Coordinates of C-alpha atoms in Angstrom, one line a residue:
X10 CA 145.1 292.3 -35.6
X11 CA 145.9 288.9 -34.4
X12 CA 147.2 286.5 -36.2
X13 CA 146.7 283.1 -35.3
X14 CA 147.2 281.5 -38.6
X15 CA 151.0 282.5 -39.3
X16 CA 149.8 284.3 -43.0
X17 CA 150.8 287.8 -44.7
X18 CA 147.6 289.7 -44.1
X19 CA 147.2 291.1 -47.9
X20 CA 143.4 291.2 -48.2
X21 CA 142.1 291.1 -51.9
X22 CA 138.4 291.3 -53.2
X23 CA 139.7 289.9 -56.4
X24 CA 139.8 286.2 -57.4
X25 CA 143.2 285.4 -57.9
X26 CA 145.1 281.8 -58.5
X27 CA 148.7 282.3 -57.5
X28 CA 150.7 280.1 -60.4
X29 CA 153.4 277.7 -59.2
X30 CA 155.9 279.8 -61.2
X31 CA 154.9 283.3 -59.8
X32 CA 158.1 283.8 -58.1
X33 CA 160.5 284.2 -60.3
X34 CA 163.5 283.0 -59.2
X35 CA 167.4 284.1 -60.6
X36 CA 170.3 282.1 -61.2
X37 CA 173.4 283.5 -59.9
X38 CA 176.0 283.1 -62.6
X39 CA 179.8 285.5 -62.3
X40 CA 181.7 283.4 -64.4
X41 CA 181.8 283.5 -68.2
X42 CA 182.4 280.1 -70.2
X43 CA 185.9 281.4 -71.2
X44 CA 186.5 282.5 -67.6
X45 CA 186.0 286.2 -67.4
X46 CA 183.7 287.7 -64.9
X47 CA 180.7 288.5 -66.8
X48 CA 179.1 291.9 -67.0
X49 CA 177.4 293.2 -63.9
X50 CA 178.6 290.4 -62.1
X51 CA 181.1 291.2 -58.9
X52 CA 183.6 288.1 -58.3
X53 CA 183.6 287.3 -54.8
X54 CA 186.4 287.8 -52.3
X55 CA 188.9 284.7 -52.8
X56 CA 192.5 284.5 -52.5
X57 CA 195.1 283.0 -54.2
X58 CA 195.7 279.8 -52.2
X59 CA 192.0 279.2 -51.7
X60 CA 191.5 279.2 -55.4
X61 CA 194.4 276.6 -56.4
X62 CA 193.3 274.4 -53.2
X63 CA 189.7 274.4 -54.8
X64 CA 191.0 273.6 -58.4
X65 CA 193.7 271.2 -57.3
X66 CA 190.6 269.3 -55.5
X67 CA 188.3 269.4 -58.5
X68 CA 191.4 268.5 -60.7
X69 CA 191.9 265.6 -57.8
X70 CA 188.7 264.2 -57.6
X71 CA 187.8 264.0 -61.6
X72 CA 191.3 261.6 -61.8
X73 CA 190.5 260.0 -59.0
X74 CA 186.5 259.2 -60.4
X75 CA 188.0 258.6 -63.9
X76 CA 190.4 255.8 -62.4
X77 CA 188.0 254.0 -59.9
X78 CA 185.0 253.9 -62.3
X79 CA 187.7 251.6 -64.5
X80 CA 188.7 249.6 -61.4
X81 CA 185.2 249.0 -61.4
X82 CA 184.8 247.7 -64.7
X83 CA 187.7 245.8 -64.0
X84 CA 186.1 243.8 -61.2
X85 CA 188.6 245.4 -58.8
X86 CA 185.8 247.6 -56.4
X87 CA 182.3 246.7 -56.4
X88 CA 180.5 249.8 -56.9
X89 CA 181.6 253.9 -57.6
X90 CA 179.7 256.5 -57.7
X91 CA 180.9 260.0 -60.0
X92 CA 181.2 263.6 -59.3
X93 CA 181.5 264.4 -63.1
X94 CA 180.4 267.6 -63.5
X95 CA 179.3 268.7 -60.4
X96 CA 182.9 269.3 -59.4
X97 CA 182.3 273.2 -58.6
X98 CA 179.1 272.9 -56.6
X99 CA 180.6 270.5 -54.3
X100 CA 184.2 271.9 -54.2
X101 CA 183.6 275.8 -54.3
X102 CA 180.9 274.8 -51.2
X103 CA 183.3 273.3 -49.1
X104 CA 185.8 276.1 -49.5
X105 CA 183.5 278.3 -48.4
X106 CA 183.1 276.7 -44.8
X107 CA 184.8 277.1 -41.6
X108 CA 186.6 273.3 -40.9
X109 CA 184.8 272.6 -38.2
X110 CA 181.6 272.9 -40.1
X111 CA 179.8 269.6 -39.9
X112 CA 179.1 268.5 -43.6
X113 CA 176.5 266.3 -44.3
X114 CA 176.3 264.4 -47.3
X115 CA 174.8 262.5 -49.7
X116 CA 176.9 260.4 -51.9
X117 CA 178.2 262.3 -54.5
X118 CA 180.6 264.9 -52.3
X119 CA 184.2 263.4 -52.3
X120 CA 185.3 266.5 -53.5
X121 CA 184.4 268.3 -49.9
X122 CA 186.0 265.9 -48.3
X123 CA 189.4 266.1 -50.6
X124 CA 189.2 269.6 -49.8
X125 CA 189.2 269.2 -45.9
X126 CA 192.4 266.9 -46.2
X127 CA 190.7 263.3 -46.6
X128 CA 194.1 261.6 -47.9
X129 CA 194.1 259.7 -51.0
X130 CA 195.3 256.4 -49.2
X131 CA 191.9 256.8 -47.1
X132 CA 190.1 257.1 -49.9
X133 CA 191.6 254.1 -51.3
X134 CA 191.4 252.2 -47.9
X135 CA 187.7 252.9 -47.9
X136 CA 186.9 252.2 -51.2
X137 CA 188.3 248.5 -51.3
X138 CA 186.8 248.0 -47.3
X139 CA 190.5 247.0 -46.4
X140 CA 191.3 246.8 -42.8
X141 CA 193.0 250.2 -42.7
X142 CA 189.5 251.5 -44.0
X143 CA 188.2 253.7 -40.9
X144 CA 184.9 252.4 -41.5
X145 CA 186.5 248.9 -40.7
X146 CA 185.0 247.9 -44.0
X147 CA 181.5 247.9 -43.4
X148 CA 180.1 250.4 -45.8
X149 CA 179.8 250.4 -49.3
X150 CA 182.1 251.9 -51.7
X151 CA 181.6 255.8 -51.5
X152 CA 180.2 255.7 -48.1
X153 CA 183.0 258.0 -46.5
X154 CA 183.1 259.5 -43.2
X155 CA 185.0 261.1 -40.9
X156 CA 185.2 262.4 -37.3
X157 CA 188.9 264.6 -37.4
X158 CA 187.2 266.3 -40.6
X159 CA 183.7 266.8 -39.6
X160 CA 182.2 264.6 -42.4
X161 CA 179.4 262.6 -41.2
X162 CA 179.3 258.8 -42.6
X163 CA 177.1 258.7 -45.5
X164 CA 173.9 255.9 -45.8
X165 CA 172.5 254.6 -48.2
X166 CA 168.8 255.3 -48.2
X167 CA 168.1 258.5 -49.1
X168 CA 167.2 261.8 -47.9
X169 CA 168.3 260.6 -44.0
X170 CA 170.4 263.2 -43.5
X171 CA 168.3 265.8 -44.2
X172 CA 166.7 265.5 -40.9
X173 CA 169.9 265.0 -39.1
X174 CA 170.8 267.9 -40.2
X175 CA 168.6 270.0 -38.8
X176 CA 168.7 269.1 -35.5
X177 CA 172.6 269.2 -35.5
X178 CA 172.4 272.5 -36.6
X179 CA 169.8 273.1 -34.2
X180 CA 172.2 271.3 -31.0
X181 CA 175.0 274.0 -32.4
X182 CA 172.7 277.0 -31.9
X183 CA 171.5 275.9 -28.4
X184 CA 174.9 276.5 -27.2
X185 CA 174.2 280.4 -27.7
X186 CA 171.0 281.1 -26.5
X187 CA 170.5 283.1 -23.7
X188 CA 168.4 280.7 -21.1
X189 CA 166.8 283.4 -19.9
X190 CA 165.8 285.2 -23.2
X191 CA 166.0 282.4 -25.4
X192 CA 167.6 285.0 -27.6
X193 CA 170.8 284.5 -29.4
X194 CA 174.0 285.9 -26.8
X195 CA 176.8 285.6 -29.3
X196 CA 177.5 284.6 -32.9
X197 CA 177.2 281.1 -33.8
X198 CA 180.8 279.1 -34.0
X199 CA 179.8 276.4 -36.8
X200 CA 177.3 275.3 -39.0
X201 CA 176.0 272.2 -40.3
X202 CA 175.8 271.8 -44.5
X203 CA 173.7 269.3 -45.9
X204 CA 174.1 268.0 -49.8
X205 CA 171.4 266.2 -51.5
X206 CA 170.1 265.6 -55.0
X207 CA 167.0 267.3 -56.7
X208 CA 165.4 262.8 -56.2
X209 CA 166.4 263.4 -52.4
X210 CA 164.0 266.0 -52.1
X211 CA 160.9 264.1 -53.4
X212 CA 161.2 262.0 -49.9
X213 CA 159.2 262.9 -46.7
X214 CA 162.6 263.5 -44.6
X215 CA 163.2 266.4 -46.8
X216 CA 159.7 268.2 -46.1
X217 CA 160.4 267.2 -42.3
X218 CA 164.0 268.5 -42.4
X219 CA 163.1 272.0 -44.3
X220 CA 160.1 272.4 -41.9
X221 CA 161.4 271.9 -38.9
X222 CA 165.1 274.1 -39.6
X223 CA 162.5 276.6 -40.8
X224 CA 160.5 276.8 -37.4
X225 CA 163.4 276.8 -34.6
X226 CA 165.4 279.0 -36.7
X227 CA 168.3 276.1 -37.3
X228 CA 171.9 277.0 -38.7
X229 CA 171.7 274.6 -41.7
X230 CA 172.5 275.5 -45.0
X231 CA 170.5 273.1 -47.4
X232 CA 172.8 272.3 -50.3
X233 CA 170.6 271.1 -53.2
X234 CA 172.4 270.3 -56.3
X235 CA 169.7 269.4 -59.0
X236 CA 171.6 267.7 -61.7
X237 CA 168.5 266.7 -63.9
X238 CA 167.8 262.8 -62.7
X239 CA 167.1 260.8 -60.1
X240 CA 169.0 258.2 -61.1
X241 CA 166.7 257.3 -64.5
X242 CA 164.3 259.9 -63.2
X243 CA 164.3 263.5 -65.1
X244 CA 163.1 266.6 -63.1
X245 CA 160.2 266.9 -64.9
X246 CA 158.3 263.9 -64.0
X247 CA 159.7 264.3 -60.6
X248 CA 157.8 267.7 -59.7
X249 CA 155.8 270.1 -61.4
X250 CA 157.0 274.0 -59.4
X251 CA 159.9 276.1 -60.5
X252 CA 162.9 273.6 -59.2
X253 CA 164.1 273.1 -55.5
X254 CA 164.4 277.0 -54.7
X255 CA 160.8 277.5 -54.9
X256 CA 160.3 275.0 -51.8
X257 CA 162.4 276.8 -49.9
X258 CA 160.5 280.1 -50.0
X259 CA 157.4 278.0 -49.1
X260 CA 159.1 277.1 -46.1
X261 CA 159.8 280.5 -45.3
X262 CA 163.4 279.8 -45.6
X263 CA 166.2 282.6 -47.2
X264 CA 166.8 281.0 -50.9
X265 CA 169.4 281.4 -54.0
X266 CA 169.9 279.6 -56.8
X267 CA 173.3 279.5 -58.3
X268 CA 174.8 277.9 -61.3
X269 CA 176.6 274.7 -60.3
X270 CA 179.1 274.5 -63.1
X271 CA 180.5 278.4 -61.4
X272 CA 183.3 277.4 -58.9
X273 CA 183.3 281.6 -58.3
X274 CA 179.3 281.2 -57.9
X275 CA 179.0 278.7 -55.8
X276 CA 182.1 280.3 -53.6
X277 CA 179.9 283.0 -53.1
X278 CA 176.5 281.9 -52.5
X279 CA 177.9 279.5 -49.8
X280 CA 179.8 281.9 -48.1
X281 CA 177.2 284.7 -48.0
X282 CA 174.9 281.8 -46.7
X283 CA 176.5 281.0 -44.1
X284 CA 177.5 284.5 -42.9
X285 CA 173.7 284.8 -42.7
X286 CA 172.8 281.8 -40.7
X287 CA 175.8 282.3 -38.4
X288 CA 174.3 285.5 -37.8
X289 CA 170.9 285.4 -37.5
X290 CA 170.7 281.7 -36.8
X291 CA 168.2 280.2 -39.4
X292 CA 168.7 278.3 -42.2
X293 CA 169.6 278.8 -46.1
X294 CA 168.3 276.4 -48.9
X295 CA 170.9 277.2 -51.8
X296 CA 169.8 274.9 -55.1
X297 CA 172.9 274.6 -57.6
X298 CA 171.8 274.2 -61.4
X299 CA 174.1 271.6 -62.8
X300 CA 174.2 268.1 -65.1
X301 CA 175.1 264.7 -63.8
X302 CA 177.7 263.9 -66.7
X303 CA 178.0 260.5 -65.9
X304 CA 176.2 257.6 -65.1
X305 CA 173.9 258.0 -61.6
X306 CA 176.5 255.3 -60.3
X307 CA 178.3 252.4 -61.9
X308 CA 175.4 249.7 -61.3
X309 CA 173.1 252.7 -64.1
X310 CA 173.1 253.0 -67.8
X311 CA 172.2 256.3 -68.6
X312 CA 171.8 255.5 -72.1
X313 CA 168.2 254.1 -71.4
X314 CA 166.6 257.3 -70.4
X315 CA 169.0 259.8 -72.2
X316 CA 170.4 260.6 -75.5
X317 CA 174.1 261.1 -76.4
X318 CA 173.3 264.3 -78.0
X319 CA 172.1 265.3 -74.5
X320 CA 175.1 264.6 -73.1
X321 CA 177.4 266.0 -75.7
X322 CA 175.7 269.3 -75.4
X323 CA 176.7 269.5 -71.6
X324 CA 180.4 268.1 -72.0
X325 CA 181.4 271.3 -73.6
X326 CA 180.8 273.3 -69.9
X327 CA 183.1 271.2 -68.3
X328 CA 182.9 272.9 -64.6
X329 CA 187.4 272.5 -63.8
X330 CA 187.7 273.8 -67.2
X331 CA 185.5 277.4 -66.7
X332 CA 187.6 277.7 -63.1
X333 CA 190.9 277.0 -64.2
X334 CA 190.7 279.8 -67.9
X335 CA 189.7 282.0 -65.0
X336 CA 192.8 280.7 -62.9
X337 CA 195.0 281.6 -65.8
X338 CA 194.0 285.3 -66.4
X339 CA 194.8 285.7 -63.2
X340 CA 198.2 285.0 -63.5
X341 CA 197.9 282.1 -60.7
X342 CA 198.6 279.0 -63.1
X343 CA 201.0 277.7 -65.3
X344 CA 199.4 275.0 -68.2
X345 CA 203.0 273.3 -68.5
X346 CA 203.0 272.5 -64.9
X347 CA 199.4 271.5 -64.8
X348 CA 199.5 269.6 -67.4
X349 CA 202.6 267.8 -65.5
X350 CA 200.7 267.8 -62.0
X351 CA 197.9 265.2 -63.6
X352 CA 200.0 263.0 -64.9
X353 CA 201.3 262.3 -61.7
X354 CA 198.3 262.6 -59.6
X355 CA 197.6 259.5 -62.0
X356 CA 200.2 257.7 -61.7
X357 CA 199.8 258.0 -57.4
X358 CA 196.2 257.6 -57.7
X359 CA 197.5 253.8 -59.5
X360 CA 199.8 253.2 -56.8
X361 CA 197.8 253.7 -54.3
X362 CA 195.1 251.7 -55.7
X363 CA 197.7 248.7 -56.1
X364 CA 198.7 248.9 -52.5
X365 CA 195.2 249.3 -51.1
X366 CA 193.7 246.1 -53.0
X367 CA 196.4 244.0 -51.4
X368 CA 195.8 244.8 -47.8
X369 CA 193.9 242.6 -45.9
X370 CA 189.9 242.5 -45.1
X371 CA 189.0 243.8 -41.6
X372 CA 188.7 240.7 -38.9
X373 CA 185.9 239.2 -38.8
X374 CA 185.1 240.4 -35.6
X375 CA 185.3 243.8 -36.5
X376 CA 181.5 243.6 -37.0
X377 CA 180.3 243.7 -33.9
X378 CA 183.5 245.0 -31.8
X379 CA 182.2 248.7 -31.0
X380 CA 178.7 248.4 -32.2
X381 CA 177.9 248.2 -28.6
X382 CA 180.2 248.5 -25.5
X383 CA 180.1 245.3 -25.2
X384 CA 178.3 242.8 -27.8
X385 CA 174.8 242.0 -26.3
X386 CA 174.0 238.6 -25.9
X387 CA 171.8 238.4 -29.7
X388 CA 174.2 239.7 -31.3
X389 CA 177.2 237.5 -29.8
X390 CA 175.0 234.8 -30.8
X391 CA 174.3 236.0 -34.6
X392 CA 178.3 236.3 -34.5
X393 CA 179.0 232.7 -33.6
X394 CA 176.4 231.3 -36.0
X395 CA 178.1 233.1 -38.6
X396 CA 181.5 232.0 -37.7
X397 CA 180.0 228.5 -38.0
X398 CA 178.3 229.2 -41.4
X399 CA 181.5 230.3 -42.8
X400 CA 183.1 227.3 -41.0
X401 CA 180.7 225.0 -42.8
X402 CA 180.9 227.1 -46.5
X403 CA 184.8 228.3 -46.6
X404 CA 184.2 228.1 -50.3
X405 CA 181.7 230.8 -50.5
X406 CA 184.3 232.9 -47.9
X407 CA 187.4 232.7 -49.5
X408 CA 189.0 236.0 -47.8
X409 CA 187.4 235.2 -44.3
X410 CA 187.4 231.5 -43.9
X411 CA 190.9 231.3 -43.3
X412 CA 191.4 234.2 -40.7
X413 CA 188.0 232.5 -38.3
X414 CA 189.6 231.3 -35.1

């Protein structure tokens, strides 16, 4: 029989509603809260340096958030963004890619690019938009990227990389397909991974990006980590069905849901993911069940929309903590020495911060130097009228007036 409209073919003379939470979809948990492997559960296959790498990140990266969301507070950057408690979904995910993987993220993913080597002086550089930034200073705080690592600048509105993504992912596949067969001639080399929130998926380039990986059978693995709120949003006035998972199935796309506060979860998921789309060239949707402990960014106030009792209750399953009791049955760190590792982490992550602050803002021209070849003539002439507004208001300029030639 024919089959023109794409369907599973189960005929029924009965009446029957399907209910939005009909599938019923697991949460892959290995990890105990006082880091055993639970019962049942099989710990995936992870050695020892992978495992301290993918601590000493997390470790990294909650100092590091702890000291700039001060800085901020302290007038010193202008905006920060967290990864509290969402340490393991991003971390354990990164160390389960190939380095050449392109990752795509959204904002909240410093840690996969601490794992891939981005140096704390870049971060830094970044972060205060100095001239050593590689962005040349014309992002926002948080808005990292880079080529050597295979980190894809982030922007701002959300949900565009979702897309971007898939047809990446998509542009890596094509270099394996038979011409002639249009079949697959050899395993795919990399992948793309794209992070977004639970709010991210709410936008139209999500349904675009899921539908179209879904029907030319992209290599993209769709990192969703639902943390509870879209910024002052909670889940459930955000959708009605059983969480992010449930979309993907929709889409006929391979699905797991893991529990984002499990490094050794996470680690596995993403790694059997990608083995899979490598393989067989389609995509994965993997949604990671965790909580946002902080603020959505520093610009939010989470106490409008959410109780302290809330928040106290989720403190206790501090993601680095759950890793690094499992860490120490293993015999593969030593408390004294860790203990001894942060305090110096802080006091580098200070240092840096005091040498990055004093270097000096990008040039002026720095705008408009490789946005094009060569500047076209509108925007050479935006350029000079806003030399000449600075000129006019050196005041309202301060770090810029007095570089203008």
């Amino acid at each position: 029989m024919t089959n023109p409209n794409n369907i599973s073919l189960n005929i029924s003379h009965a009446l029957k509603f399907i209910d939005s939470h009909a599938l019923d979809i697991p949460t892959l948990t290995i990890l105990g809260d006082n880091g055993e492997i639970l019962e049942g559960a099989t710990a995936p296959d992870i050695d020892k340096d992978t495992a301290i790498n993918l601590y000493s990140t997390m470790r990294f990266i909650r100092l590091l958030d702890e000291r700039m969301q001060a800085a901020q507070r302290q007038g010193r950057v202008s905006f920060y963004m967290q990864c509290l408690g969402e340490e393991a979904a991003i971390t354990a995910s990164a160390a389960a890619l190939k380095p050449e993987d392109m990752i795509m993220a959204q904002y909240r993913e410093q840690a996969a690019l601490a794992y891939r080597g981005f140096t704390l002086e870049q971060f830094m550089n970044q972060l205060f938009s100095n001239e050593k930034d590689l962005g040349k200073g014309r992002q926002m705080p948080v808005h990292y990227g880079s080529n050597e690592l295979y980190y894809l600048t982030i922007s701002s509105p959300l949900g565009t990389q979702i897309p971007q993504a898939t047809g990446y992912a998509y542009g890596q596949k094509l270099k394996h397909i038979d011409p002639a067969t249009g079949e697959l001639n050899s395993e795919i080399d990399n992948l793309t991974i794209c992070y977004f929130g639970e709010g991210a998926a709410s936008e139209g380039d999500f349904h675009a990006g899921l539908n179209m990986a879904a029907v030319h059978e992209a290599p993209v693995l769709f990192f969703a980590r639902n943390n509870g709120y879209a910024i002052s949003t909670p889940a459930d006035e955000q959708f009605k069905g059983d969480g992010i998972a449930s979309r993907g199935v929709g889409y006929g796309i391979k699905t797991i849901r893991v529990d984002g506060g499990d490094a050794l979860a996470v680690f596995a998921a993403t790694q059997a993911a990608r083995k899979m789309a490598v393989e067989n060239g389609e995509p994965v949707l993997i949604e990671s069940i965790a909580y946002r402990l902080g603020a959505h960014s520093t610009s939010d106030d989470p106490s409008g929309y959410r109780s302290k009792e809330e928040e106290a209750e989720f403190k206790g399953n501090c993601p680095i903590e759950r890793f690094k009791k499992w860490l120490l049955k293993q015999g593969w760190l030593n408390e004294q020495e860790d203990e001894a590792e942060k305090d110096k982490i802080r006091e580098d992550i200070l240092a840096a911060l005091k040498i990055a602050e004093k270097v000096q803002k990008p040039a002026l021209e720095e705008l408009v130097s490789d946005v094009y070849d060569q500047p076209i003539p509108a925007l050479a002439k935006q350029y000079e009228e806003l030399k000449e507004h600075i000129k006019q208001h050196p005041e309202a300029y301060p770090v810029t007036a007095g570089r203008i030639k």
